Each structure stands twice: as C-alpha cells, then as structure tokens.
XYZ file of C-alpha atoms in Angstrom:
578
model
C -0.225 -0.151 0.012
C 1.357 3.368 -0.976
C 1.870 5.425 2.036
C 3.308 8.488 0.967
C 2.248 10.693 -2.103
C 4.405 9.807 -5.497
C 5.421 13.494 -5.532
C 6.470 13.257 -1.935
C 7.892 10.213 -2.392
C 10.060 11.532 -5.143
C 11.361 14.367 -2.939
C 12.085 12.076 0.232
C 14.546 10.034 -2.397
C 15.932 13.394 -3.620
C 16.920 14.055 -0.207
C 18.091 10.786 0.987
C 20.223 10.378 -2.068
C 21.249 13.918 -2.447
C 24.118 15.908 -1.408
C 22.804 16.585 1.913
C 24.815 16.331 5.730
C 24.342 12.819 6.880
C 22.359 14.275 9.961
C 19.425 15.541 8.067
C 19.492 12.115 6.184
C 19.340 10.288 9.496
C 16.369 12.448 10.722
C 14.610 11.980 7.451
C 15.474 7.815 7.716
C 13.875 8.042 10.993
C 10.701 9.825 10.322
C 10.424 6.809 7.277
C 10.941 4.345 10.071
C 8.543 5.535 12.563
C 5.940 5.910 9.706
C 5.133 9.490 10.823
C 3.836 9.810 7.009
C 1.662 12.852 8.194
C 4.771 14.835 9.172
C 7.031 13.788 6.624
C 3.709 14.977 3.816
C 3.820 18.135 5.556
C 7.819 18.300 5.667
C 8.064 17.686 1.381
C 4.761 18.081 -0.069
C 5.671 21.854 -1.079
C 8.815 24.334 -0.969
C 8.235 27.287 1.169
C 7.252 30.018 -0.429
C 7.660 33.726 0.421
C 4.450 35.132 1.793
C 3.749 38.310 3.208
C 6.917 38.408 5.770
C 8.944 36.294 3.411
C 10.130 32.398 4.053
C 8.760 31.347 7.405
C 8.110 28.049 8.862
C 9.127 25.356 11.284
C 12.499 23.825 11.535
C 13.612 20.330 10.550
C 14.896 18.434 7.247
C 12.532 18.739 4.464
C 11.551 21.224 1.601
C 8.709 22.686 3.570
C 10.752 23.334 6.504
C 13.703 25.651 7.812
C 17.250 24.003 7.607
C 19.991 25.004 5.993
C 19.125 24.190 2.599
C 15.929 26.134 2.100
C 17.716 29.115 3.166
C 20.751 27.903 1.204
C 18.190 27.969 -1.680
C 16.654 31.067 -0.980
C 19.928 32.445 -0.768
C 21.040 31.197 -3.742
C 18.278 32.502 -5.789
C 18.454 36.180 -4.537
C 21.945 35.902 -5.540
C 20.937 34.601 -9.009
C 18.436 37.745 -8.880
C 20.934 40.432 -7.812
C 23.567 39.294 -10.544
C 20.890 39.503 -13.209
C 19.297 42.625 -11.854
C 22.987 43.985 -11.185
C 25.205 43.115 -13.951
C 28.557 44.301 -13.679
C 28.213 45.575 -10.293
C 30.174 44.269 -7.116
C 26.654 43.649 -5.113
C 26.374 44.458 -1.398
C 24.072 43.306 1.207
C 23.289 43.033 4.847
C 22.525 40.464 6.926
C 21.127 40.507 11.118
C 19.243 37.961 12.946
C 17.384 37.743 16.367
C 17.470 35.723 19.100
C 16.123 32.485 17.862
C 17.174 28.867 18.427
C 19.676 28.357 15.121
C 18.962 31.895 13.692
C 22.973 32.863 14.253
C 23.989 29.589 12.313
C 21.229 30.522 9.553
C 22.773 34.287 9.237
C 25.845 32.789 9.081
C 25.020 30.060 6.410
C 23.270 33.019 4.353
C 26.613 34.914 4.640
C 28.616 32.145 3.239
C 26.217 31.675 0.325
C 26.488 35.498 -0.536
C 30.069 35.492 -0.271
C 30.016 32.545 -2.159
C 28.476 34.211 -4.943
C 31.120 37.457 -4.682
C 28.411 39.510 -2.950
C 30.047 41.578 -0.507
C 28.187 41.180 3.072
C 27.607 43.568 5.999
C 27.129 40.989 8.634
C 26.111 42.694 12.060
C 28.199 40.555 14.171
C 25.428 39.869 17.244
C 21.826 39.902 17.157
C 20.224 43.333 16.214
C 16.675 44.472 15.307
C 14.598 44.109 12.159
C 14.400 47.728 11.373
C 18.470 48.491 12.487
C 18.713 45.530 9.610
C 16.414 47.809 7.272
C 18.050 51.074 8.198
C 21.495 49.410 7.367
C 20.456 48.255 3.539
C 19.517 52.222 2.866
C 22.580 53.549 4.574
C 25.324 51.330 3.062
C 24.043 51.917 -0.112
C 23.153 47.706 -0.619
C 21.024 46.069 -2.958
C 19.274 44.020 -0.685
C 19.608 42.024 2.586
C 18.305 39.132 4.642
C 16.916 39.431 8.564
C 16.795 35.663 9.915
C 13.560 35.932 12.223
C 10.230 34.373 12.432
C 8.887 37.545 13.988
C 6.523 36.625 17.215
C 5.863 32.807 16.025
C 6.471 30.117 18.622
C 10.052 28.858 19.504
C 9.636 25.981 16.866
C 9.573 28.504 13.713
C 12.672 30.566 11.871
C 12.265 32.456 8.793
C 14.391 34.170 6.268
C 12.503 38.272 5.433
C 14.557 39.063 1.996
C 14.533 43.016 1.369
C 15.193 45.030 -1.516
C 17.667 47.978 -2.632
C 15.127 50.390 -0.269
C 15.076 48.879 2.867
C 11.667 47.378 1.927
C 10.244 43.682 1.430
C 10.683 42.443 -1.739
C 6.845 43.790 -3.583
C 5.316 42.726 -6.976
C 7.118 42.175 -9.230
C 10.318 41.780 -7.512
C 9.554 39.508 -5.030
C 7.980 36.767 -7.694
C 11.385 36.943 -9.718
C 13.069 36.192 -6.532
C 10.574 33.243 -6.217
C 11.086 32.358 -9.654
C 14.921 32.075 -9.422
C 14.799 30.082 -5.894
C 12.296 27.662 -7.705
C 14.903 27.359 -10.123
C 17.097 25.866 -7.624
C 16.827 22.330 -9.045
C 19.534 20.573 -6.939
C 21.371 21.018 -3.632
C 24.592 21.247 -5.879
C 23.002 24.240 -7.610
C 23.794 25.837 -3.953
C 27.706 27.515 -3.191
C 28.070 27.019 -0.071
C 31.761 27.414 0.738
C 32.334 30.889 2.469
C 34.978 33.578 1.066
C 36.166 35.249 4.045
C 37.510 38.204 2.466
C 33.544 39.077 1.271
C 32.387 39.439 4.675
C 32.571 42.406 6.628
C 31.624 42.400 10.333
C 29.279 45.299 11.361
C 27.631 46.359 14.749
C 27.882 49.304 17.129
C 28.921 52.179 14.288
C 25.603 51.226 12.609
C 23.447 51.399 16.079
C 24.756 54.791 16.812
C 23.928 55.883 13.154
C 20.425 54.620 13.731
C 19.930 56.063 17.056
C 21.151 59.267 16.055
C 18.455 59.400 13.104
C 15.821 58.431 14.952
C 16.372 61.242 18.200
C 16.195 63.808 14.988
C 12.708 62.897 14.897
C 11.539 63.976 17.987
C 8.762 66.457 18.291
C 8.255 66.966 21.890
C 11.448 67.470 23.374
C 10.609 70.300 25.802
C 7.983 68.138 27.165
C 10.349 64.924 27.779
C 12.563 67.433 29.784
C 10.278 68.044 32.257
C 9.111 64.253 32.175
C 12.229 63.060 31.972
C 11.456 61.052 35.163
C 8.945 59.374 33.558
C 8.470 56.039 34.879
C 8.468 53.220 32.028
C 8.968 49.118 32.823
C 10.241 47.511 29.371
C 10.733 43.806 28.487
C 12.228 42.608 25.192
C 10.770 39.212 25.767
C 14.479 37.683 24.901
C 14.737 39.204 21.954
C 16.719 41.810 20.115
C 15.260 44.874 21.626
C 17.455 44.820 24.484
C 20.458 45.847 22.110
C 18.702 49.286 20.905
C 15.182 50.139 23.139
C 17.032 51.169 26.152
C 19.362 53.327 24.517
C 16.915 54.501 22.343
C 15.109 55.755 25.331
C 17.854 57.282 27.021
C 18.894 59.316 24.242
C 15.383 60.584 23.689
C 15.634 61.855 27.435
C 14.125 58.745 29.667
C 16.564 58.338 32.468
C 13.780 56.544 34.706
C 13.596 52.711 32.496
C 13.011 49.575 34.574
C 13.908 46.614 32.604
C 12.205 43.404 33.396
C 15.235 41.011 34.019
C 13.659 37.496 33.237
C 13.066 38.711 30.037
C 16.202 40.840 29.485
C 18.604 37.931 28.266
C 17.890 36.655 24.340
C 16.995 33.041 24.805
C 15.366 31.237 21.702
C 13.134 29.057 24.033
C 11.608 32.294 25.339
C 11.542 30.202 28.678
C 9.033 32.451 30.530
C 6.143 33.158 27.996
C 4.220 31.029 26.097
C 4.135 33.004 22.913
C 6.772 35.617 22.461
C 4.062 37.975 21.281
C 3.447 41.508 22.932
C -0.076 41.042 21.329
C -0.790 37.923 23.863
C -1.439 39.611 27.192
C 0.485 36.765 29.039
C 3.569 38.052 27.197
C 2.996 40.920 29.214
C 2.192 39.500 32.568
C 5.906 40.043 34.242
C 6.025 43.564 32.708
C 2.464 44.549 34.087
C 3.744 43.069 37.503
C 6.548 45.188 37.714
C 4.682 48.181 36.480
C 1.926 47.769 39.468
C 5.259 47.224 41.930
C 6.838 50.531 40.968
C 3.841 52.558 40.165
C 5.053 53.115 36.464
C 3.714 55.494 33.762
C 3.658 53.194 30.865
C 4.571 49.552 29.835
C 6.596 48.986 26.733
C 7.366 44.935 25.189
C 8.913 44.299 22.205
C 8.558 40.753 20.057
C 11.810 38.894 19.337
C 13.201 40.924 16.286
C 11.812 44.260 17.947
C 9.197 45.226 15.148
C 6.422 44.943 17.254
C 5.848 46.657 20.231
C 2.785 46.274 22.736
C 1.951 48.891 25.512
C -0.092 48.412 28.945
C -1.527 51.736 30.316
C -3.186 52.483 33.539
C -7.320 53.624 33.214
C -9.124 56.186 35.219
C -9.438 53.431 38.033
C -5.746 53.454 38.412
C -5.942 49.391 36.924
C -3.525 48.254 33.881
C -4.795 47.487 30.759
C -3.370 46.226 27.648
C -4.325 48.261 24.074
C -4.578 46.572 20.921
C -2.726 47.659 18.014
C -5.335 49.377 16.418
C -5.934 51.561 19.929
C -1.963 52.187 19.525
C -1.703 53.071 16.524
C -4.753 55.628 16.655
C -3.198 57.156 19.303
C 0.250 57.345 17.609
C -0.929 58.933 14.934
C -3.526 61.987 16.508
C 0.004 62.330 18.827
C 2.087 63.296 15.836
C -0.721 65.002 13.580
C -1.457 67.131 16.581
C 2.312 67.663 17.768
C 3.134 68.378 13.915
C -0.198 70.708 13.727
C 0.898 72.561 17.006
C 4.374 73.414 15.849
C 3.125 74.598 12.770
C 5.044 71.803 10.640
C 2.181 71.110 8.555
C 2.735 72.340 5.273
C 0.087 69.745 3.029
C 2.620 67.823 1.829
C 2.489 65.332 4.735
C 0.670 61.745 4.557
C 0.210 58.950 7.020
C -0.607 55.063 5.724
C -2.620 52.213 7.480
C -3.340 48.750 5.997
C -6.939 47.671 4.852
C -7.623 45.903 7.839
C -6.651 48.345 10.429
C -8.980 51.026 12.083
C -10.754 53.389 10.323
C -10.646 55.638 13.055
C -6.778 56.803 11.976
C -8.581 57.822 8.641
C -10.809 59.986 10.542
C -8.318 61.346 12.530
C -6.167 62.396 9.164
C -9.183 63.314 7.491
C -9.934 65.892 10.491
C -6.368 67.371 10.638
C -6.361 68.010 6.526
C -3.387 65.340 6.278
C -3.371 62.764 3.075
C -4.009 59.382 4.025
C -3.800 55.973 2.421
C -4.709 52.371 2.512
C -2.648 49.692 1.607
C -2.956 45.869 1.593
C -2.148 43.864 4.518
C 1.893 43.409 5.239
C 4.341 46.556 5.967
C 5.944 45.617 2.406
C 3.111 47.736 1.086
C 3.747 50.576 3.317
C 7.396 50.803 2.826
C 6.280 50.367 -1.442
C 4.485 53.400 -1.046
C 6.843 55.113 1.078
C 9.687 54.627 -1.643
C 7.085 55.856 -4.479
C 6.689 59.043 -2.768
C 10.097 59.653 -1.300
C 11.394 63.316 -2.225
C 7.708 64.260 -3.359
C 5.470 64.096 0.007
C 6.749 63.610 3.787
C 5.677 60.247 5.204
C 4.554 61.342 9.271
C 4.037 57.757 10.360
C 1.615 54.539 9.764
C 1.163 51.137 10.620
C -0.748 48.481 11.092
C -3.338 46.490 13.511
C -1.061 44.076 14.505
C 1.094 46.152 16.212
C 3.974 47.605 14.053
C 3.558 51.107 13.366
C 6.808 53.428 11.522
C 7.584 57.297 12.282
C 9.871 59.001 9.955
C 11.555 57.470 6.941
C 14.561 56.126 7.973
C 13.652 52.845 7.446
C 10.844 50.592 5.394
C 9.503 48.015 7.649
C 7.918 48.390 11.057
C 9.587 49.497 13.982
C 9.305 48.923 17.630
C 12.417 50.778 18.566
C 11.287 54.316 17.180
C 7.607 53.378 17.915
C 8.500 52.560 21.496
C 10.816 55.833 21.827
C 7.643 57.828 20.495
C 5.019 55.867 22.954
C 7.021 57.260 25.650
C 7.490 60.682 23.931
C 3.537 60.991 23.332
C 2.920 59.410 27.242
C 5.476 62.517 28.413
C 3.250 65.124 26.219
C 0.051 64.086 27.687
C 1.188 63.757 30.900
C 2.694 67.178 30.572
C -0.999 68.348 29.624
C -1.893 67.053 32.828
C -3.204 63.659 31.160
C -2.656 60.119 30.555
C -2.423 57.854 27.470
C -5.664 56.529 28.154
C -7.541 59.586 28.967
C -5.781 60.125 25.434
C -7.779 57.791 23.979
C -11.010 58.435 25.534
C -10.644 61.661 23.979
C -9.886 60.265 20.572
C -12.895 58.668 20.605
C -15.074 61.850 21.796
C -13.998 63.416 19.083
C -13.493 60.742 16.255
C -16.294 58.420 17.422
C -15.238 55.039 19.376
C -13.933 52.355 17.307
C -13.465 48.918 18.767
C -11.909 46.219 16.871
C -10.956 42.526 17.326
C -9.164 39.687 15.914
C -10.178 36.367 15.461
C -7.689 33.631 14.020
C -8.705 30.275 13.316
C -6.013 27.830 12.785
C -5.258 25.100 10.106
C -2.202 23.050 9.837
C -0.831 21.342 6.875
C -1.978 20.422 3.378
C -5.669 19.542 4.879
C -5.500 22.808 6.574
C -4.614 25.013 3.595
C -7.398 23.396 1.705
C -9.465 23.696 4.213
C -8.974 27.321 4.467
C -9.635 27.778 0.831
C -12.667 26.238 1.093
C -13.671 28.825 3.705
C -13.083 32.114 1.581
C -14.685 30.328 -1.395
C -17.508 29.951 0.782
C -18.177 33.512 2.066
C -17.029 34.673 -1.562
C -19.940 33.178 -2.791
C -22.314 33.510 -0.263
C -21.544 37.046 1.756
C -23.582 37.291 4.957
C -26.616 39.182 4.455
C -26.427 41.373 7.638
C -23.751 42.169 10.624
C -24.807 42.760 14.077
C -28.280 43.590 12.505
C -26.831 45.881 10.034
C -27.871 45.369 6.576
C -24.405 44.270 4.382
C -24.265 46.817 1.418
C -20.874 46.337 0.276
C -18.417 43.541 -0.566
C -14.792 44.049 -1.172
C -12.988 41.235 -2.909
C -9.587 42.160 -3.175
C -8.623 39.009 -5.412
C -10.414 40.140 -8.080
C -9.694 43.750 -7.263
C -13.424 44.625 -7.266
C -15.856 46.456 -4.992
C -19.589 45.365 -5.263
C -22.447 47.677 -4.139
C -25.230 44.726 -3.185
C -28.190 47.127 -3.286
C -27.123 48.048 -6.897
C -25.256 45.127 -7.909
C -22.836 47.375 -9.389
C -19.096 47.151 -9.494
C -16.118 49.588 -9.267
C -12.187 48.428 -9.476
C -10.158 48.228 -6.518
C -6.801 50.241 -7.058
C -4.526 47.942 -5.249
C -2.762 44.724 -6.066
C -4.347 41.402 -5.980
C -4.598 40.039 -2.651
C -7.053 36.975 -1.055
C -8.913 39.322 1.008
C -12.548 39.948 1.638
C -14.206 42.736 3.018
C -17.949 42.916 3.919
C -19.125 46.723 5.045
C -22.375 47.054 6.593
C -25.015 50.405 6.665
C -23.907 51.453 10.049
C -20.024 51.239 9.274
C -19.305 47.743 10.731
C -16.317 46.245 8.611
C -15.700 42.692 8.921
C -12.349 41.155 6.777
C -11.436 37.845 6.325
C -7.780 36.975 5.179
C -6.132 33.901 4.786
C -2.382 34.881 6.784
C 0.610 34.622 4.438
C 3.003 33.661 6.939
C 1.066 30.940 9.238
C -1.603 28.372 8.841
C -3.901 30.710 9.909
C -7.334 32.062 8.510
C -7.808 35.886 10.272
C -10.874 37.468 10.451
C -10.728 41.051 11.753
C -14.225 42.815 12.895
C -14.375 46.379 13.286
C -17.710 48.056 14.874
C -18.345 51.883 15.616
C -20.296 54.467 17.599
C -20.531 57.591 19.046
C -19.092 58.613 22.645
C -21.519 60.582 24.304
C -19.399 61.577 27.060
C -16.248 60.827 29.084
C -18.222 58.687 31.677
C -20.202 56.734 29.250
C -16.669 54.686 28.399
C -17.154 51.923 29.926
C -21.030 51.494 28.876
C -20.398 52.338 25.549
C -17.244 49.968 25.096
C -19.920 46.791 26.385
C -22.293 47.857 24.022
C -19.261 47.571 20.963
C -18.230 44.030 22.851
C -21.705 42.632 22.351
C -22.254 43.869 19.015
C -18.798 42.032 18.067
C -20.324 38.700 19.280
C -23.235 38.989 17.608
C -21.520 39.615 14.104
C -19.260 36.818 14.836
C -22.358 34.533 15.432
C -23.250 36.070 11.873
C -20.542 34.670 10.574
C -20.623 31.544 11.725
C -17.241 32.013 14.031
C-alpha cells in the first residue's frame, strides 16, 4: 500500500540520495522508520514560499521546513536575481538575525552563500532588530538584505525576510522574480556554500549609533520630555533583540527612569517565561505589568523577538493596568503625531500617513480631520514601505502602521519599527502627562472627538496540507455567499481584493479596487461595521478582523459604550458562523 503521495516520495528520495548532510538524512530516515507519514508529507509536499513576511516555517528537515538547505536555496536564488538585476556591479547586502534557536547559524549560512557568489556582505556580528537591518541596507547602499527571524511565532519556527535596495521587503514584481529564481534551484548542488572570508565585513555598534542619532532627530516634543524625564517606564524585550537598542533609544530621547524586566532581558530562543513571544498576547506582558504595579509606572513597553512590533499597557482612570490593542496604539500615535506637528506649524499640506486595509478606520477619521493625506495599503508592511519609496522626495511620511502592533515614524526605515515606535510612545506619554493627562485619557478623548471604534481579531488555525485546503474552501464559501447582515446592520458592500472589485450589494454595481491582487474579502454594513477575512501569508491561519463603531456621548459613558460594542462584535461573529 502506497503510504506517501508519489511526488512526496520523490522529494524524500532526492533528499536521502542527494548531497545533504548525514545528520539530515538520519532525521528523515527516522521519520520513515516511525511511519510518521503525516509529518513527512507536511515536510515535503511543497517548497516554502515567500508570503507577506518572506520565508517562514517550522525548523526541521524537508523542502517545507526551515533548514540549512531551504535557507541556502533562498539565498542562492536571491543571489542569482541580484546578479541579473545589477550586472557588472559588486553587489552589497546586509544580514542580521534575532534571538531564535539557530538564527545565528542560518545567518552565517546566508552570509556564506552570498560570499561564495562574490557578493559583499555586511554582517551584524551579534543579534540586532529587524528595523536596524532596514536602516543599514539604506545607509550602506546595499542592493538587498536578509533578516533571519520568525518575528513573534512560537519557538519551533524560524524564517528569512528578504529586502530590496530601498530597505523594504520585496514587492511585486520583484518578489515573484526572486521566487522564480529560488524555484529554479533544481538541486542542492546548485547552492554555493563555500565561504569567501574577504567578502564578509562585520558591523555593529557604529550602525547602532547612526540609527539612534537618526531617529532622535524625529522627536517632536523634546521640551515635554525634559519636563517629564523621570517618567516611569517598564520595558521587556521578551528574550529578543530589543534589548540591544530600546534602552539606548529611550535614554537618547531623554528618559532616565527605565526599568527593564530582568527575567526577560536575556536573549533566549526558547522564550522560557512566555507561551508565545508575542506582545499581542496578554500573557507575554504578565511580568512587565507585575513590575509596573510594583513601582507604580506610567507606561509598559514590550517588543517581540526581532523588535519590529511593540505592545503597551497603561493605567485606566480607575488606576488599573490595561493592555491597548494594535489599533488603539496606532490611532493614539497618529493622533499624537498630527497634533504635535500641527501645534508646531509643521504641517505644509505635503505630509501623509498610511495604514493597512484591516487597520482601524479611526486613523482615517483623524487624518481627514487634520487635513493630512491618508493612504490604505494591503496587509503587510512591505506595501507601506513600497508606497513610501514611491513618494520619497515628493511628500513627507509622518507615520503609519497596522493593527498587528507594527508602526513606523519617519523615513529612515522601510519596515515596522518597535524601537522608534517605543521611543515615540514614551514621548507621547510625556506629552500628555505634561498637559495633566494620561495615554488612556487621551484615547478616550480621541473616541469623543472622532467616534468610538472597537476592533477584534479572531484567528483560526488549520495546519498542514488539509488545513490549507479547508482555509481555501472557507474563503470560497464567504466569497459566493456573503453575509446578509452584520450585528443587525445590512451588508451593503463587498470588497474582493482577489478580483480587485468592490460590489454595491444594493444596486449590484461594481467598481475597481486600485490595489494589487490579494486574497482578502471585506464586508461593510450600513452602520460602518467592517469585517475582513484573510488567510495569513506566514502562518497556517485564517484571520477575521472585525471593526464596529458608535458615538461616545461623554467620558463617563466609556465603559457602558465599550460593553455595547463588545456585545455587537459577539453578534457579528455569530452572523459569520464563527
């Protein structure tokens, strides 16, 4: 009886008989001996592909796993692309890695393959945040760069983020060109693994200084910081790269009362104090919030392993510590930035902000009220970076972000940046404290002025080949049978980003969506409720983003209004069968 699909068996045979390390072959043989056919199938049924976050997966042997050979093939394909794109040039790249298990090994392999292909490698000698890599690519005049990270995924994961010459992740058509080159690596023998020492140059503290000096120039409220320099900040890097830059950034901005969560200060790929090293998860901030209560802090900051995302906690009006979600923090940041720019007469009409299509429309309301140009992009920060590059030199990017806790201020980087964001969240806290207010009170004021927007995210995990098929079937079902109502409000529009068309369900008329193709569906109701359905590009999940809103009558009605919106979200999710 055939236990493995023929194509899977063929790939397994290629690895068992090819020029792979003996240890890898032993791992595969053990899976065969144990008849672990489901795991073997998942390890070999496809080649890892670039999604919105690049190459990402669990570590282990196989074409659908992160290992020396998939990392090597990705790098060789990227080398081949760069050689074709920049013929006759000595191509330069930058490489960094996070604190994950094997990240340093995979970074070294990446550097070795680049060097063997006569590419000059600027290699961070120690772990560093993703945004610093983006900065280094731009500063050092590189044509590309690679960050070895799986961001906030569980410890079994690792990944490979590939960047273009602008310091942003590759976008269409270049991402496809790179994928084609990777797919064209027909054999492990096509990969050059032999290190050429002369092509590898170590970098570190000198880039730290340049980056920190650059982001410090962006500060809009230095006077408020001077008056509030003793602001009590608790910071956790959650065992990641943030420890290398965040304390320095806060100090350079002018904050001198920062308490680091010692239990989470040491980089560790096993993430021993958390279930998931993700600042979106309440559990990951437990130790930081405990410390904040102990010292009666003003602000809690926590960054993920590669320090591109930041989560925060603040005290509410009852003195209780509460976590803000990514939409709330993003809205606060944009409102603060535009207010501070406006107060200083810096708005000239040439400025703009950006968010993604699944991020709160509260940000759009704020931008419109302040008369600042606003853009929506597809999910994935690479699209924000792409827009920034297109507008560079013509208009000024103030800030932007996405609901998944990723933000950027200023134009020095082309990816989400928890370091500059953390510094500005601290600055924003000082700005409001200087006015006798708090971040929580500023959030309530924002809702009073622009409407109370409440968002939630539901992620459904469907692992393996069968899971991918289930997710596809779910999207088809929603596409062909959109909900008639959401929380009692009639659905009046369907946006299908896969077919790049928006349908008015009342008149059955359509209009084009001026964004690249993406497998996302959005349902919009009469009362402004928005639900977006989107398969993740980097994880075996389908995600549902729900946004509801209403007027906030007065500050005292906050808790009552929030409860009404929470109930509405429950009803909306039932309408979707979730």
